[in-house]
Amino acid sequence: MQSLIGLEGCGFNETERAAENACGLVHSCGFHARNCICSELRAAFNADLPKGVNRFALASGQEIEPETLPNSPVIGVLTGSVGIVAHLSDGRRTITGLFFPGDYINLASLNRQLNGAITALAPSAVQVMEQPVFENLLRLSNLTRDHFMDQMNSVLFQLLDHSNDLAKKTPIERIAAFLFELKNRTLPRKSTQFNTVAIPFGRRDIADYLGLQPETVSRGFTTLTAEGVINLPEADLVTIQDVHRLRQIANGGRPRKRGV
């Protein structure tokens, strides 16, 4: 893995640089503004990267094997998108969890080995914090503790929603629900793009997350586009044209026909 120490933000003038995060990733970092974890680490330990904290760049597809990480760390996703990718004995691939900028992957709370590898689904930056360091940070920083607890609660409810999607919903309903999940969990490219959803990875990854085939995902997007529910100005960009209709489908409005 490639160290991110010294990574500089680009495309911002000096006034805008005053608002950038301590890690130098500027506004692209998920831990932005008051949730900037790097500034809290600096305040708590008087160091940009205290001992036991490292930042890494991950290329798309690059894996982190949990057993190679020291002291059951907590991983903060700074940029990109990261998944827990597992393979069955016959080679079938599934993505059991998605993590976006501002999310924590809390390996410190596991009482068993993680089933799968932490995999970058797009070029990503992560911050790995050893458990003792992160526990001290939670004790010293109310902001970090509050954000961490809020995020852990959000992940729990998101996993419950996703399990319901996999158990009961039809393919088109899963795709609709997935678009709302992305909309709720990721920032728009621009503040004016309220109903525009950026998809940070390919159709295969979507399929492996939703328990579908890539061809089924592609057909689902085509169907929703043909019905005027969404538009695809780019392959990795979805504009929601009819929020009410998409919500109806996501909530179970497109059941299978009887006997199918």
Short mmCIF file of C-alpha atoms in Angstrom, two decimals:
data_model
loop_
_atom_site.label_atom_id
_atom_site.label_comp_id
_atom_site.label_asym_id
_atom_site.label_seq_id
_atom_site.Cartn_x
_atom_site.Cartn_y
_atom_site.Cartn_z
CA MET A 1 0.00 0.00 0.00
CA GLN A 2 1.16 3.51 -0.78
CA SER A 3 1.46 6.04 2.01
CA LEU A 4 -0.66 9.17 1.73
CA ILE A 5 1.54 11.29 3.95
CA GLY A 6 2.00 14.66 2.29
CA LEU A 7 -0.87 14.26 -0.17
CA GLU A 8 -1.93 17.73 -1.29
CA GLY A 9 -5.34 18.93 -2.36
CA CYS A 10 -5.56 20.69 -5.70
CA GLY A 11 -7.85 23.09 -7.48
CA PHE A 12 -8.47 25.39 -4.51
CA ASN A 13 -7.21 28.92 -3.93
CA GLU A 14 -5.67 30.09 -0.66
CA THR A 15 -9.00 31.26 0.77
CA GLU A 16 -10.52 27.87 0.12
CA ARG A 17 -7.44 26.14 1.51
CA ALA A 18 -8.22 27.67 4.89
CA ALA A 19 -11.22 25.36 5.07
CA GLU A 20 -9.43 22.18 3.99
CA ASN A 21 -8.99 19.18 6.24
CA ALA A 22 -5.80 18.58 8.18
CA CYS A 23 -4.97 15.54 6.03
CA GLY A 24 -4.75 17.73 2.91
CA LEU A 25 -7.62 16.00 1.11
CA VAL A 26 -9.67 19.20 1.19
CA HIS A 27 -13.44 18.95 0.72
CA SER A 28 -13.27 15.54 -0.93
CA CYS A 29 -12.63 13.93 2.46
CA GLY A 30 -15.68 12.34 4.08
CA PHE A 31 -14.58 13.57 7.50
CA HIS A 32 -15.11 17.18 6.50
CA ALA A 33 -15.72 20.35 8.49
CA ARG A 34 -16.45 19.72 12.19
CA ASN A 35 -16.05 15.94 11.76
CA CYS A 36 -12.44 16.24 10.53
CA ILE A 37 -10.77 13.35 12.31
CA CYS A 38 -7.26 14.52 11.41
CA SER A 39 -7.65 17.83 13.23
CA GLU A 40 -9.00 15.99 16.28
CA LEU A 41 -6.00 13.64 16.23
CA ARG A 42 -3.70 16.65 16.03
CA ALA A 43 -5.44 18.34 18.95
CA ALA A 44 -5.50 15.19 21.07
CA PHE A 45 -1.96 13.92 20.43
CA ASN A 46 -0.13 17.03 19.17
CA ALA A 47 0.91 15.22 16.00
CA ASP A 48 -0.44 14.98 12.47
CA LEU A 49 0.00 11.20 12.48
CA PRO A 50 0.40 9.86 16.02
CA LYS A 51 2.07 6.49 16.51
CA GLY A 52 -0.45 3.82 15.60
CA VAL A 53 -2.14 5.91 12.89
CA ASN A 54 -1.40 5.55 9.17
CA ARG A 55 -2.98 6.78 5.94
CA PHE A 56 -2.94 4.69 2.80
CA ALA A 57 -3.93 5.04 -0.82
CA LEU A 58 -5.67 2.02 -2.33
CA ALA A 59 -5.98 1.36 -6.04
CA SER A 60 -9.29 0.02 -7.30
CA GLY A 61 -9.44 -3.68 -6.47
CA GLN A 62 -6.66 -3.52 -3.89
CA GLU A 63 -7.36 -5.53 -0.74
CA ILE A 64 -6.46 -5.22 2.92
CA GLU A 65 -6.47 -8.57 4.68
CA PRO A 66 -7.83 -7.94 8.22
CA GLU A 67 -5.41 -10.40 9.80
CA THR A 68 -2.46 -8.33 8.55
CA LEU A 69 -3.62 -5.26 10.47
CA PRO A 70 -2.28 -4.68 13.99
CA ASN A 71 -4.30 -4.24 17.18
CA SER A 72 -7.84 -4.65 15.75
CA PRO A 73 -7.93 -1.18 14.20
CA VAL A 74 -10.70 1.20 13.31
CA ILE A 75 -10.50 2.29 9.67
CA GLY A 76 -11.84 5.63 8.51
CA VAL A 77 -12.71 5.90 4.82
CA LEU A 78 -11.46 9.32 3.72
CA THR A 79 -12.23 9.16 -0.01
CA GLY A 80 -13.47 6.66 -2.57
CA SER A 81 -15.54 3.59 -1.74
CA VAL A 82 -14.63 0.41 0.11
CA GLY A 83 -16.44 -2.91 0.40
CA ILE A 84 -16.20 -6.09 2.43
CA VAL A 85 -15.80 -8.67 -0.35
CA ALA A 86 -16.25 -12.37 0.37
CA HIS A 87 -15.93 -15.38 -1.92
CA LEU A 88 -17.76 -18.67 -1.56
CA SER A 89 -15.90 -21.94 -2.09
CA ASP A 90 -17.15 -22.16 -5.69
CA GLY A 91 -15.83 -18.69 -6.51
CA ARG A 92 -19.05 -16.72 -6.22
CA ARG A 93 -18.37 -13.17 -5.06
CA THR A 94 -20.50 -11.10 -2.72
CA ILE A 95 -20.14 -7.64 -1.22
CA THR A 96 -21.48 -7.81 2.32
CA GLY A 97 -20.91 -4.18 3.26
CA LEU A 98 -20.29 -0.82 1.62
CA PHE A 99 -18.37 2.05 3.17
CA PHE A 100 -18.16 5.58 1.82
CA PRO A 101 -16.24 8.74 2.80
CA GLY A 102 -16.97 9.55 6.42
CA ASP A 103 -17.70 5.92 7.36
CA TYR A 104 -15.84 3.85 9.93
CA ILE A 105 -14.98 0.17 9.56
CA ASN A 106 -14.85 -0.91 13.19
CA LEU A 107 -12.71 -4.04 13.41
CA ALA A 108 -12.11 -3.38 17.11
CA SER A 109 -15.62 -4.59 17.98
CA LEU A 110 -15.30 -7.97 16.24
CA ASN A 111 -15.13 -11.09 18.39
CA ARG A 112 -14.36 -13.28 15.38
CA GLN A 113 -12.43 -13.05 12.14
CA LEU A 114 -13.98 -10.86 9.46
CA ASN A 115 -15.50 -12.94 6.66
CA GLY A 116 -13.99 -11.28 3.62
CA ALA A 117 -11.35 -8.78 2.60
CA ILE A 118 -11.55 -5.01 2.85
CA THR A 119 -11.41 -4.04 -0.82
CA ALA A 120 -11.25 -0.69 -2.59
CA LEU A 121 -14.08 -0.58 -5.14
CA ALA A 122 -12.63 2.65 -6.54
CA PRO A 123 -9.39 4.55 -5.92
CA SER A 124 -9.65 5.30 -2.20
CA ALA A 125 -7.86 6.78 0.77
CA VAL A 126 -8.20 5.27 4.24
CA GLN A 127 -6.89 6.05 7.69
CA VAL A 128 -5.99 3.07 9.87
CA MET A 129 -6.06 3.72 13.62
CA GLU A 130 -4.95 1.08 16.10
CA GLN A 131 -7.55 0.30 18.74
CA PRO A 132 -5.74 1.85 21.76
CA VAL A 133 -5.15 5.08 19.85
CA PHE A 134 -8.75 5.33 18.69
CA GLU A 135 -10.10 4.57 22.16
CA ASN A 136 -7.96 7.40 23.54
CA LEU A 137 -9.25 9.69 20.80
CA LEU A 138 -12.86 8.89 21.71
CA ARG A 139 -12.07 9.69 25.33
CA LEU A 140 -10.42 13.01 24.45
CA SER A 141 -12.68 14.24 21.63
CA ASN A 142 -16.42 14.68 22.12
CA LEU A 143 -16.84 15.52 18.43
CA THR A 144 -15.22 12.29 17.28
CA ARG A 145 -17.10 10.22 19.85
CA ASP A 146 -20.48 11.68 18.84
CA HIS A 147 -19.80 11.22 15.13
CA PHE A 148 -18.56 7.67 15.66
CA MET A 149 -21.65 6.67 17.65
CA ASP A 150 -24.01 8.29 15.14
CA GLN A 151 -22.25 6.56 12.27
CA MET A 152 -22.30 3.14 13.98
CA ASN A 153 -26.05 3.49 14.58
CA SER A 154 -26.60 4.49 10.96
CA VAL A 155 -24.65 1.47 9.72
CA LEU A 156 -26.74 -0.86 11.89
CA PHE A 157 -30.04 0.40 10.49
CA GLN A 158 -28.65 0.43 6.96
CA LEU A 159 -27.67 -3.25 7.31
CA LEU A 160 -31.17 -4.07 8.55
CA ASP A 161 -32.68 -2.31 5.54
CA HIS A 162 -30.31 -4.09 3.17
CA SER A 163 -31.12 -7.52 4.62
CA ASN A 164 -34.79 -6.79 3.97
CA ASP A 165 -33.97 -5.79 0.39
CA LEU A 166 -32.13 -9.06 -0.23
CA ALA A 167 -34.77 -11.23 1.43
CA LYS A 168 -37.99 -9.84 -0.01
CA LYS A 169 -37.54 -7.42 -2.90
CA THR A 170 -37.54 -8.05 -6.62
CA PRO A 171 -34.47 -7.05 -8.69
CA ILE A 172 -35.98 -3.74 -9.85
CA GLU A 173 -37.01 -2.92 -6.27
CA ARG A 174 -33.48 -3.65 -5.01
CA ILE A 175 -31.98 -1.36 -7.64
CA ALA A 176 -34.37 1.45 -6.70
CA ALA A 177 -33.58 1.00 -3.01
CA PHE A 178 -29.87 0.99 -3.81
CA LEU A 179 -30.15 4.37 -5.54
CA PHE A 180 -31.75 5.85 -2.44
CA GLU A 181 -29.05 4.28 -0.28
CA LEU A 182 -26.37 5.96 -2.38
CA LYS A 183 -28.29 9.23 -2.34
CA ASN A 184 -28.50 9.16 1.45
CA ARG A 185 -24.96 7.97 2.13
CA THR A 186 -22.88 9.96 -0.36
CA LEU A 187 -22.45 13.63 -1.10
CA PRO A 188 -23.62 15.03 -4.46
CA ARG A 189 -20.92 16.23 -6.82
CA LYS A 190 -22.38 19.72 -6.51
CA SER A 191 -24.72 21.17 -3.90
CA THR A 192 -27.26 21.92 -6.64
CA GLN A 193 -27.43 18.27 -7.73
CA PHE A 194 -29.90 17.21 -5.04
CA ASN A 195 -31.43 14.42 -7.12
CA THR A 196 -28.23 13.38 -8.87
CA VAL A 197 -26.53 10.24 -7.58
CA ALA A 198 -22.92 9.39 -8.45
CA ILE A 199 -22.24 5.67 -8.68
CA PRO A 200 -18.64 5.15 -7.54
CA PHE A 201 -18.19 1.61 -8.91
CA GLY A 202 -19.28 -0.63 -11.75
CA ARG A 203 -22.31 -2.76 -12.47
CA ARG A 204 -20.57 -5.93 -11.33
CA ASP A 205 -20.03 -4.49 -7.85
CA ILE A 206 -23.64 -3.32 -7.69
CA ALA A 207 -24.75 -6.82 -8.68
CA ASP A 208 -22.57 -8.49 -6.06
CA TYR A 209 -23.97 -6.15 -3.40
CA LEU A 210 -27.60 -6.71 -4.42
CA GLY A 211 -27.33 -10.45 -5.03
CA LEU A 212 -28.02 -10.08 -8.76
CA GLN A 213 -26.28 -10.64 -12.08
CA PRO A 214 -24.60 -7.65 -13.78
CA GLU A 215 -26.91 -8.10 -16.77
CA THR A 216 -29.92 -7.84 -14.45
CA VAL A 217 -28.59 -4.58 -13.03
CA SER A 218 -28.07 -3.15 -16.51
CA ARG A 219 -31.59 -4.16 -17.56
CA GLY A 220 -32.97 -2.58 -14.40
CA PHE A 221 -31.34 0.76 -15.18
CA THR A 222 -32.61 0.52 -18.75
CA THR A 223 -36.16 -0.16 -17.56
CA LEU A 224 -36.17 2.71 -15.07
CA THR A 225 -34.81 5.02 -17.77
CA ALA A 226 -37.41 3.93 -20.33
CA GLU A 227 -40.19 4.57 -17.79
CA GLY A 228 -38.92 8.10 -17.14
CA VAL A 229 -38.07 7.37 -13.50
CA ILE A 230 -34.35 8.06 -13.87
CA ASN A 231 -31.94 9.42 -16.46
CA LEU A 232 -28.36 8.34 -17.12
CA PRO A 233 -26.41 11.38 -18.38
CA GLU A 234 -23.21 9.40 -17.75
CA ALA A 235 -22.49 5.75 -17.04
CA ASP A 236 -21.62 6.55 -13.43
CA LEU A 237 -24.27 9.21 -12.86
CA VAL A 238 -28.01 8.82 -12.23
CA THR A 239 -30.49 11.68 -12.20
CA ILE A 240 -33.75 10.85 -10.43
CA GLN A 241 -36.54 12.22 -12.60
CA ASP A 242 -39.52 10.95 -10.58
CA VAL A 243 -38.61 10.68 -6.89
CA HIS A 244 -42.13 9.60 -5.84
CA ARG A 245 -42.25 6.77 -8.37
CA LEU A 246 -38.73 5.57 -7.55
CA ARG A 247 -39.58 5.60 -3.84
CA GLN A 248 -42.74 3.62 -4.54
CA ILE A 249 -40.74 0.98 -6.41
CA ALA A 250 -38.05 0.88 -3.70
CA ASN A 251 -40.72 0.28 -1.05
CA GLY A 252 -42.09 -2.79 -2.83
CA GLY A 253 -44.17 -1.30 -5.61
CA ARG A 254 -42.97 -3.71 -8.30
CA PRO A 255 -43.72 -7.23 -6.98
CA ARG A 256 -43.28 -10.38 -9.00
CA LYS A 257 -46.27 -11.56 -10.96
CA ARG A 258 -48.11 -14.47 -9.40
CA GLY A 259 -46.66 -17.78 -10.40
CA VAL A 260 -43.30 -16.24 -11.36
#
